[in-house]
Coordinates of C-alpha atoms and ligand atoms in Angstrom, one line a residue:
M110 CA -14.1 -17.3 -80.3
L111 CA -17.5 -17.2 -82.3
D112 CA -17.2 -14.0 -84.4
Y113 CA -13.7 -12.7 -83.7
E114 CA -10.2 -13.3 -84.6
F115 CA -6.9 -11.5 -84.5
T116 CA -6.1 -10.0 -87.8
E117 CA -2.7 -10.3 -89.4
E118 CA -1.7 -6.8 -88.3
Q119 CA -2.7 -7.5 -84.6
E120 CA -0.6 -10.7 -84.6
M121 CA 2.5 -8.7 -86.3
F122 CA 2.1 -5.8 -83.6
R123 CA 2.0 -8.5 -80.7
K124 CA 5.1 -10.2 -82.1
N125 CA 7.2 -6.9 -82.6
L126 CA 5.7 -5.4 -79.0
R127 CA 7.1 -8.7 -77.4
E128 CA 10.6 -8.6 -78.7
Y129 CA 10.6 -5.0 -78.1
L130 CA 9.7 -5.1 -74.4
Q131 CA 12.0 -7.8 -74.0
K132 CA 14.8 -5.4 -75.4
K133 CA 13.9 -2.0 -74.1
V134 CA 12.1 -2.5 -70.9
Q135 CA 12.9 -5.9 -69.7
P136 CA 16.7 -4.7 -68.8
H137 CA 15.3 -1.8 -66.4
L138 CA 12.9 -3.9 -64.6
H139 CA 15.4 -5.0 -61.6
E140 CA 16.3 -1.2 -61.2
M141 CA 12.6 -0.3 -61.2
E142 CA 11.9 -2.7 -58.2
K143 CA 14.8 -1.4 -56.5
R144 CA 14.0 2.3 -56.7
E145 CA 10.1 1.7 -56.4
E146 CA 9.5 3.8 -59.5
V147 CA 8.6 3.2 -63.1
L148 CA 12.0 4.8 -64.3
P149 CA 12.1 7.6 -67.1
E150 CA 14.0 5.0 -69.4
I151 CA 10.9 2.6 -69.2
I152 CA 8.4 5.4 -69.8
K153 CA 10.5 6.8 -72.7
A154 CA 10.7 3.5 -74.1
M155 CA 6.7 2.8 -73.9
A156 CA 6.1 6.3 -75.3
D157 CA 8.4 5.5 -78.6
F158 CA 6.4 2.5 -79.1
E159 CA 3.2 4.3 -78.9
L160 CA 2.0 2.4 -75.9
L161 CA 1.1 5.6 -73.8
G162 CA -2.7 6.9 -74.6
P163 CA -2.9 4.3 -77.3
C164 CA -6.7 5.0 -77.8
V165 CA -6.1 8.6 -77.8
T166 CA -6.9 9.8 -81.5
E167 CA -4.2 11.5 -83.9
E168 CA -5.6 15.1 -83.4
Y169 CA -4.7 14.9 -79.8
G170 CA -1.4 13.2 -80.4
G171 CA -2.0 9.6 -80.0
P172 CA -2.0 6.5 -82.3
G173 CA -5.8 6.1 -82.2
M174 CA -5.6 2.3 -81.6
D175 CA -8.7 0.3 -81.1
M176 CA -9.9 -1.3 -77.8
V177 CA -8.4 -4.9 -78.8
M178 CA -5.0 -3.4 -79.3
A179 CA -5.0 -1.6 -76.1
G180 CA -5.8 -5.3 -74.6
I181 CA -2.8 -6.8 -76.6
I182 CA -0.5 -4.4 -75.0
G183 CA -1.8 -5.1 -71.5
E184 CA -1.3 -8.7 -72.2
E185 CA 2.2 -8.4 -73.6
L186 CA 3.4 -6.0 -70.6
G187 CA 1.7 -8.4 -68.1
R188 CA 4.1 -11.2 -69.6
N189 CA 7.1 -8.9 -69.5
D190 CA 6.8 -7.5 -66.1
P191 CA 5.9 -9.9 -63.2
T192 CA 5.4 -6.8 -60.9
A193 CA 2.8 -5.6 -63.2
S194 CA 3.8 -2.1 -62.5
T195 CA 4.4 -1.0 -65.9
A196 CA 1.4 -2.9 -66.8
V197 CA -0.7 -0.7 -64.2
F198 CA 1.1 2.6 -65.7
Y199 CA 0.0 1.8 -69.0
L200 CA -3.8 0.5 -68.3
V201 CA -4.8 3.3 -65.9
D202 CA -3.2 6.0 -68.4
A203 CA -4.9 4.2 -71.4
S204 CA -8.4 3.8 -69.9
W205 CA -8.7 7.3 -68.5
S206 CA -6.9 9.2 -71.5
H207 CA -9.6 7.3 -73.7
V208 CA -12.4 8.9 -71.7
F209 CA -10.6 12.4 -71.4
C210 CA -10.4 12.1 -75.3
R211 CA -13.6 11.1 -76.0
Y212 CA -15.7 13.3 -73.4
G213 CA -13.3 16.2 -72.8
K214 CA -13.3 20.1 -73.7
E215 CA -11.3 20.9 -76.6
E216 CA -8.9 23.3 -74.9
G217 CA -8.4 20.9 -72.1
K218 CA -7.7 18.1 -74.5
K219 CA -5.3 19.9 -76.5
E220 CA -3.3 20.9 -73.5
I221 CA -3.1 17.5 -71.7
L222 CA -3.2 14.7 -74.1
P223 CA -0.4 15.0 -76.2
D224 CA 2.0 15.0 -73.4
V225 CA 0.2 12.0 -71.9
C226 CA 1.0 10.3 -75.1
K227 CA 4.5 11.2 -74.8
G228 CA 5.0 10.1 -71.5
K229 CA 5.2 13.7 -70.2
K230 CA 2.3 13.7 -68.2
Y231 CA 0.2 10.9 -66.3
C232 CA -3.6 10.4 -66.5
G233 CA -4.8 8.4 -63.6
I234 CA -8.5 7.9 -62.3
A235 CA -9.9 9.0 -58.6
T236 CA -13.0 7.9 -57.6
T237 CA -12.3 5.9 -54.0
E238 CA -12.0 7.6 -50.9
S239 CA -11.1 6.5 -47.4
E240 CA -14.8 5.6 -46.5
V241 CA -16.2 4.8 -50.2
G242 CA -15.1 2.6 -53.0
S243 CA -17.5 0.3 -54.5
D244 CA -20.6 2.8 -53.4
L245 CA -19.9 5.9 -55.4
A246 CA -23.0 7.6 -55.1
N247 CA -22.2 8.1 -51.6
M248 CA -18.8 9.7 -51.8
K249 CA -18.0 12.9 -50.1
T250 CA -16.0 15.1 -52.5
T251 CA -17.9 17.9 -54.1
I252 CA -17.4 20.3 -57.0
K253 CA -19.2 23.5 -56.9
K254 CA -19.8 26.2 -59.7
E255 CA -18.5 29.6 -59.1
G256 CA -18.8 31.9 -62.0
D257 CA -16.4 30.7 -64.9
H258 CA -14.5 28.0 -62.6
F259 CA -15.4 25.2 -60.2
I260 CA -14.1 24.8 -56.6
V261 CA -13.4 21.2 -55.3
N262 CA -13.2 20.0 -52.0
G263 CA -12.4 16.4 -50.5
D264 CA -10.3 13.6 -50.6
K265 CA -9.5 10.5 -52.5
N266 CA -7.7 7.3 -51.5
Y267 CA -6.2 4.1 -52.8
I268 CA -5.5 5.8 -56.2
S269 CA -2.8 4.5 -58.5
G270 CA -0.4 6.8 -59.6
V271 CA -0.5 9.6 -57.4
R272 CA 3.3 9.9 -56.9
E273 CA 3.8 9.7 -61.0
A274 CA 1.1 12.6 -61.4
G275 CA 2.6 14.7 -58.7
K276 CA 6.3 14.3 -59.9
L277 CA 5.7 13.7 -63.7
G278 CA 2.9 15.9 -64.4
G279 CA -0.7 15.4 -65.4
G280 CA -3.2 14.2 -62.8
H281 CA -6.4 12.1 -62.3
V282 CA -10.0 11.9 -63.9
T283 CA -11.9 12.6 -60.8
L284 CA -15.6 12.4 -59.6
A285 CA -17.1 14.4 -57.3
R286 CA -20.6 15.3 -56.3
Q287 CA -22.1 18.7 -57.6
D288 CA -26.0 18.5 -57.3
L289 CA -25.9 17.2 -53.7
A290 CA -29.6 16.1 -53.6
A291 CA -29.4 14.1 -56.7
G292 CA -27.4 11.2 -56.0
T293 CA -25.6 9.4 -59.3
H294 CA -27.5 12.0 -61.3
G295 CA -25.6 14.8 -59.8
M296 CA -22.0 13.8 -60.1
T297 CA -19.4 15.4 -62.3
L298 CA -16.3 14.2 -63.8
F299 CA -13.2 16.4 -64.5
F300 CA -9.6 16.3 -64.9
L301 CA -7.6 17.5 -61.7
P302 CA -4.1 18.5 -62.1
L303 CA -2.1 17.2 -59.2
K304 CA 1.6 18.6 -60.0
D305 CA 2.2 22.1 -58.5
N306 CA -1.4 22.3 -57.5
P307 CA -1.4 24.4 -54.0
G308 CA -4.5 23.0 -52.8
I309 CA -3.4 18.9 -53.3
T310 CA -1.4 17.2 -50.8
I311 CA -0.3 13.6 -51.8
T312 CA 0.3 11.1 -49.4
T313 CA 1.5 7.3 -50.5
D314 CA 0.6 3.8 -49.1
K315 CA 3.2 0.9 -48.9
E316 CA 1.5 -2.1 -50.7
L317 CA 1.7 -5.9 -51.1
G318 CA 3.4 -5.5 -54.6
R319 CA 3.3 -3.5 -57.9
E320 CA 6.7 -2.2 -56.6
G321 CA 7.1 0.3 -59.2
M322 CA 3.8 2.0 -59.4
S323 CA 2.5 4.1 -56.2
T324 CA -0.9 4.0 -54.8
G325 CA -1.8 6.5 -52.4
G326 CA -4.2 9.4 -51.9
F327 CA -4.6 13.1 -52.0
N328 CA -6.6 15.9 -49.9
I329 CA -8.4 18.6 -52.2
N330 CA -8.7 21.7 -50.4
K331 CA -10.4 24.4 -52.1
V332 CA -8.7 23.9 -55.4
K333 CA -10.0 26.3 -58.2
L334 CA -10.6 24.4 -61.3
P335 CA -10.9 25.9 -64.7
S336 CA -13.9 24.8 -66.8
K337 CA -11.7 23.4 -69.4
Y338 CA -11.3 20.3 -67.4
I339 CA -14.7 19.3 -67.0
I340 CA -15.4 16.1 -68.7
G341 CA -18.6 15.5 -70.4
E342 CA -21.9 17.3 -69.1
E343 CA -22.0 18.4 -65.8
N344 CA -23.8 15.9 -63.4
K345 CA -23.4 13.3 -66.1
G346 CA -20.0 12.2 -64.5
F347 CA -21.3 8.9 -62.8
Y348 CA -22.6 7.4 -66.4
I349 CA -19.3 8.1 -68.2
V350 CA -16.9 7.1 -65.6
H351 CA -18.1 3.6 -66.2
E352 CA -16.9 3.6 -69.7
G353 CA -13.3 4.3 -68.5
Y354 CA -13.8 1.5 -65.8
E355 CA -15.1 -1.0 -68.6
L356 CA -11.8 -0.4 -70.5
A357 CA -9.6 -0.6 -67.6
R358 CA -11.1 -4.0 -66.6
G359 CA -11.1 -5.4 -70.1
I360 CA -7.5 -4.6 -70.3
I361 CA -6.7 -5.9 -66.7
A362 CA -8.1 -9.3 -67.7
C363 CA -5.7 -9.1 -70.6
V364 CA -2.7 -8.4 -68.3
C365 CA -3.9 -11.2 -65.8
V366 CA -3.7 -13.9 -68.7
G367 CA -0.1 -12.4 -69.9
A368 CA 1.1 -12.7 -66.3
A369 CA -0.2 -16.1 -65.4
M370 CA 0.5 -17.7 -68.9
K371 CA 4.1 -16.6 -68.4
S372 CA 4.2 -18.0 -64.7
L373 CA 2.6 -21.3 -66.3
E374 CA 5.4 -21.2 -68.7
N375 CA 8.0 -20.7 -65.9
G376 CA 6.5 -23.6 -64.0
M377 CA 6.6 -25.8 -67.0
A378 CA 10.2 -25.3 -67.4
Y379 CA 10.7 -26.2 -63.6
I380 CA 8.6 -29.3 -63.7
K381 CA 10.1 -30.9 -66.9
Q382 CA 13.5 -30.5 -65.4
R383 CA 13.3 -31.0 -61.7
K384 CA 13.3 -34.6 -60.4
A385 CA 11.4 -35.9 -57.3
F386 CA 11.3 -39.9 -56.7
G387 CA 13.3 -40.5 -59.8
R388 CA 11.3 -38.8 -62.3
P389 CA 10.4 -35.0 -63.6
I390 CA 7.8 -33.8 -61.2
G391 CA 6.0 -33.0 -64.9
K392 CA 5.1 -36.6 -65.1
Y393 CA 3.0 -37.0 -62.2
E394 CA -0.8 -36.4 -62.9
A395 CA -1.5 -34.3 -59.8
I396 CA 0.6 -31.7 -61.6
Q397 CA -0.6 -32.0 -64.9
F398 CA -4.3 -32.1 -64.0
Q399 CA -3.6 -28.3 -62.5
L400 CA -1.4 -27.4 -65.3
A401 CA -4.5 -28.4 -67.8
E402 CA -7.1 -26.8 -65.7
D403 CA -5.2 -23.7 -65.4
Y404 CA -4.3 -23.5 -68.9
T405 CA -7.7 -23.9 -70.2
K406 CA -9.2 -21.5 -67.9
L407 CA -6.8 -18.9 -69.1
Q408 CA -7.5 -19.3 -72.5
F409 CA -11.3 -19.1 -71.8
V410 CA -10.8 -15.8 -69.9
R411 CA -8.5 -14.6 -72.7
D412 CA -11.0 -15.6 -75.6
W413 CA -13.6 -13.6 -73.6
A414 CA -11.7 -10.7 -72.7
Y415 CA -10.7 -10.0 -76.4
K416 CA -14.4 -10.5 -77.3
A417 CA -15.7 -7.8 -74.9
L418 CA -12.9 -5.5 -76.0
H419 CA -14.2 -6.3 -79.8
Y420 CA -17.6 -5.3 -78.9
F421 CA -16.2 -2.3 -76.7
T422 CA -14.5 -1.1 -80.0
K423 CA -17.8 -1.4 -82.0
E424 CA -19.3 0.6 -79.5
A425 CA -16.9 3.4 -79.1
R426 CA -15.5 3.6 -82.6
E427 CA -18.6 2.5 -84.9
G428 CA -21.5 3.9 -82.6
A429 CA -23.3 0.6 -81.9
K430 CA -26.0 0.6 -79.5
I431 CA -24.5 -2.1 -77.2
R432 CA -23.8 -0.3 -73.9
M433 CA -25.2 -2.7 -71.5
L434 CA -23.9 -5.8 -73.4
V435 CA -20.4 -4.4 -73.3
S436 CA -20.7 -3.9 -69.6
K437 CA -21.8 -7.4 -69.1
Y438 CA -19.1 -9.1 -71.3
I439 CA -16.3 -7.2 -69.7
A440 CA -17.5 -7.6 -66.2
M441 CA -17.5 -11.5 -67.0
A442 CA -14.0 -11.5 -68.1
K443 CA -13.0 -9.2 -65.0
M444 CA -14.8 -11.4 -62.5
Y445 CA -12.6 -14.3 -63.3
A446 CA -9.5 -13.3 -64.9
P447 CA -8.0 -12.1 -61.6
L448 CA -9.0 -15.3 -59.7
W449 CA -8.1 -17.7 -62.3
A450 CA -4.6 -16.0 -62.8
F451 CA -4.1 -15.9 -59.2
D452 CA -4.6 -19.7 -58.7
A453 CA -2.4 -20.5 -61.7
I454 CA 0.3 -18.3 -60.6
N455 CA -0.1 -20.0 -57.1
H456 CA 0.1 -23.6 -58.5
S457 CA 3.1 -22.6 -60.4
M458 CA 4.8 -21.3 -57.4
Q459 CA 3.8 -24.7 -55.6
W460 CA 5.4 -26.9 -58.5
Q461 CA 8.4 -24.9 -58.0
G462 CA 9.0 -26.1 -54.2
A463 CA 10.8 -24.0 -51.8
F464 CA 12.2 -21.7 -54.7
G465 CA 8.8 -20.6 -55.4
Y466 CA 8.4 -19.1 -52.1
T467 CA 11.6 -17.1 -52.4
W468 CA 12.0 -13.4 -53.5
E469 CA 14.2 -14.7 -56.6
C470 CA 11.2 -16.5 -58.0
P471 CA 9.4 -14.0 -60.6
D472 CA 6.2 -15.8 -59.9
V473 CA 6.1 -14.5 -56.4
K474 CA 6.2 -10.9 -57.9
A475 CA 3.1 -11.8 -60.1
F476 CA 1.4 -13.5 -57.2
R477 CA 1.5 -10.2 -55.3
A478 CA 0.7 -7.9 -58.2
I479 CA -2.3 -9.8 -59.7
R480 CA -4.0 -10.2 -56.2
S481 CA -4.6 -6.4 -56.4
F482 CA -6.9 -6.8 -59.5
T483 CA -9.8 -8.2 -57.4
L484 CA -10.1 -4.8 -56.0
A485 CA -8.5 -2.2 -58.6
E486 CA -11.0 -1.0 -61.2
G487 CA -14.1 -2.5 -59.6
S488 CA -13.9 -5.5 -57.2
T489 CA -15.0 -9.2 -57.9
E490 CA -18.2 -8.8 -56.1
I491 CA -19.2 -5.7 -58.2
M492 CA -18.6 -7.5 -61.4
H493 CA -21.2 -10.5 -60.0
L494 CA -23.6 -7.5 -59.3
I495 CA -23.2 -6.1 -62.9
I496 CA -24.0 -9.4 -64.6
A497 CA -26.8 -10.2 -62.2
R498 CA -28.2 -6.7 -62.9
E499 CA -28.0 -7.6 -66.8
L500 CA -29.7 -10.9 -66.3
L501 CA -32.5 -10.0 -63.8
G502 CA -33.1 -6.5 -64.5
K503 CA -32.2 -3.2 -62.6
E504 CA -35.4 -3.7 -60.1
F505 CA -33.4 -6.6 -58.8
I506 CA -30.5 -4.4 -57.8
A507 CA -30.0 -5.3 -54.0
Y508 CA -29.2 -1.9 -52.8
K509 CA -31.9 0.0 -54.5
Ligands
LIG674 C1 -3.9 -1.6 -55.6 C2 -5.2 -0.9 -55.8 C3 -5.2 0.3 -56.8 C4 -6.4 0.9 -56.9 N1 -6.3 2.1 -57.8 C5 -7.4 2.9 -57.8 C6 -7.3 4.1 -58.4 O1 -6.4 4.3 -59.5 N2 -8.5 5.0 -58.5 C7 -9.6 4.7 -57.7 O2 -10.5 5.3 -57.8 N3 -9.6 3.4 -57.1 C8 -8.6 2.6 -56.9 N4 -8.5 1.5 -56.3 C9 -9.8 1.4 -55.3 C10 -10.5 0.3 -55.8 O3 -11.4 0.7 -56.7 C11 -11.5 0.0 -54.7 O4 -10.6 -0.8 -53.6 C12 -12.7 -1.0 -55.1 O5 -13.8 -0.2 -56.0 C13 -13.5 -1.6 -53.7 O6 -13.8 -0.5 -52.9 P1 -13.3 -0.3 -51.6 O7 -12.0 -0.7 -51.3 O8 -13.6 0.9 -50.7 O9 -14.2 -1.6 -50.6 P2 -15.7 -1.3 -50.2 O10 -16.4 -0.7 -51.4 O11 -15.7 -0.8 -48.8 O12 -16.2 -3.0 -50.3 C14 -15.3 -3.9 -49.4 C15 -15.7 -5.2 -49.7 O13 -17.1 -5.5 -49.8 C16 -17.3 -5.9 -51.2 N5 -18.9 -5.2 -51.5 C17 -19.1 -4.0 -51.6 N6 -20.3 -4.1 -51.9 C18 -20.7 -5.2 -52.1 C19 -22.1 -5.8 -52.5 N7 -23.2 -4.9 -52.6 N8 -22.2 -7.1 -52.5 C20 -21.3 -7.9 -52.1 N9 -19.8 -7.5 -51.9 C21 -19.8 -6.2 -51.8 C22 -16.4 -5.4 -51.9 O14 -16.2 -5.9 -53.3 C23 -15.1 -5.7 -51.3 O15 -14.7 -6.6 -51.4 C24 -7.4 0.5 -55.9 C25 -7.4 -0.4 -55.1 C26 -6.3 -1.1 -55.1 C27 -6.2 -2.3 -54.2

């Protein structure tokens, strides 16, 4: 890395966290998959180590960590849990509690954030709808001011953590259109409580992986929203929401690297002992070349992700005016991390022969989980568009 390396404190934190996760979270993972739920024991263990709402500042009950530390947690959770359910629970919660903390209103923050950090409430993100994902400006959900409160109508779909917020408490940082004639300049961001909210109906989808974590939707029918839940200025939500997406994308890159490195380690252990044609498979060049290439790619993207998160910290904590540089660097990490991690895991499964295709093989879980990250929190294609926009200029945005 050119101008960034881990501090002693960060290295020590990583070491302690890895041991802690093995001891306190690993033993519950099998049950989590079976019950398809991030168990209360796991949430408590994560909260006890201050892994929930890591970037929330101390006055709102968080540890006030920087974005690099948030990435380290993501990488270690990715290593520890091949289903990535705990990593998803963590990274969504971490990114959107950060946005709430930075831009939310005092009353709303004091009410919600301390519980998010204790694992008593969930904090998700809801921008996607049944008919709109990448193209946020065309969403249908609306928010309308009525006196001292707001009325929200619409629906959100393919949203992580709907069951968690509906059961545990909390809700989703949500984007909706307020000034219908103003496109992206007329969108407002707010926190929408899901639990015991009479206007909210939750549905869940069955997905390819991430067994512990729910994905689904919610219908929003004339929900009355107090103004304490508005995040940032009205009609400026489209611009604020990207900050949460960028933190999530940076952490996702770290999660992908953690999961894929672990998978390569599993594969390496296998090819060292498994013999074919009288020798360990690991002696064959075809396998060694794949291993060398996958490992190198993962190291590249890992360095890049932490570099991007380092710049994110400089911007969010030290006020550096580098918003677009952060966007570009984060997009570069998120563009390749899921693809390269997916390839590495796929190769590791192949090295493990028929065993690598069984439900017993942990890499199969990682294979299914990591696939989600080419879409979640912004697709691979959208990462290309962001990088090209920064290189060519806004006048080259294809859809404008
Ligand atoms: C497991 C999972 C969890 C998710 N969790 C959440 C969540 O918590 N909150 C939330 O709000 N959303 C969530 N999403 C939704 C995710 O953000 C969207 O899937 C993503 O933004 C893409 O939107 P879409 O699925 O509507 O695809 P679309 O936007 O309809 O796009 C379809 C395909 O076309 C590509 N495409 C679109 N525009 C272009 C273009 N200009 N050039 C080239 N290609 C293009 C896309 O990349 C995609 O591959 C989740 C998705 C998944 C799979």
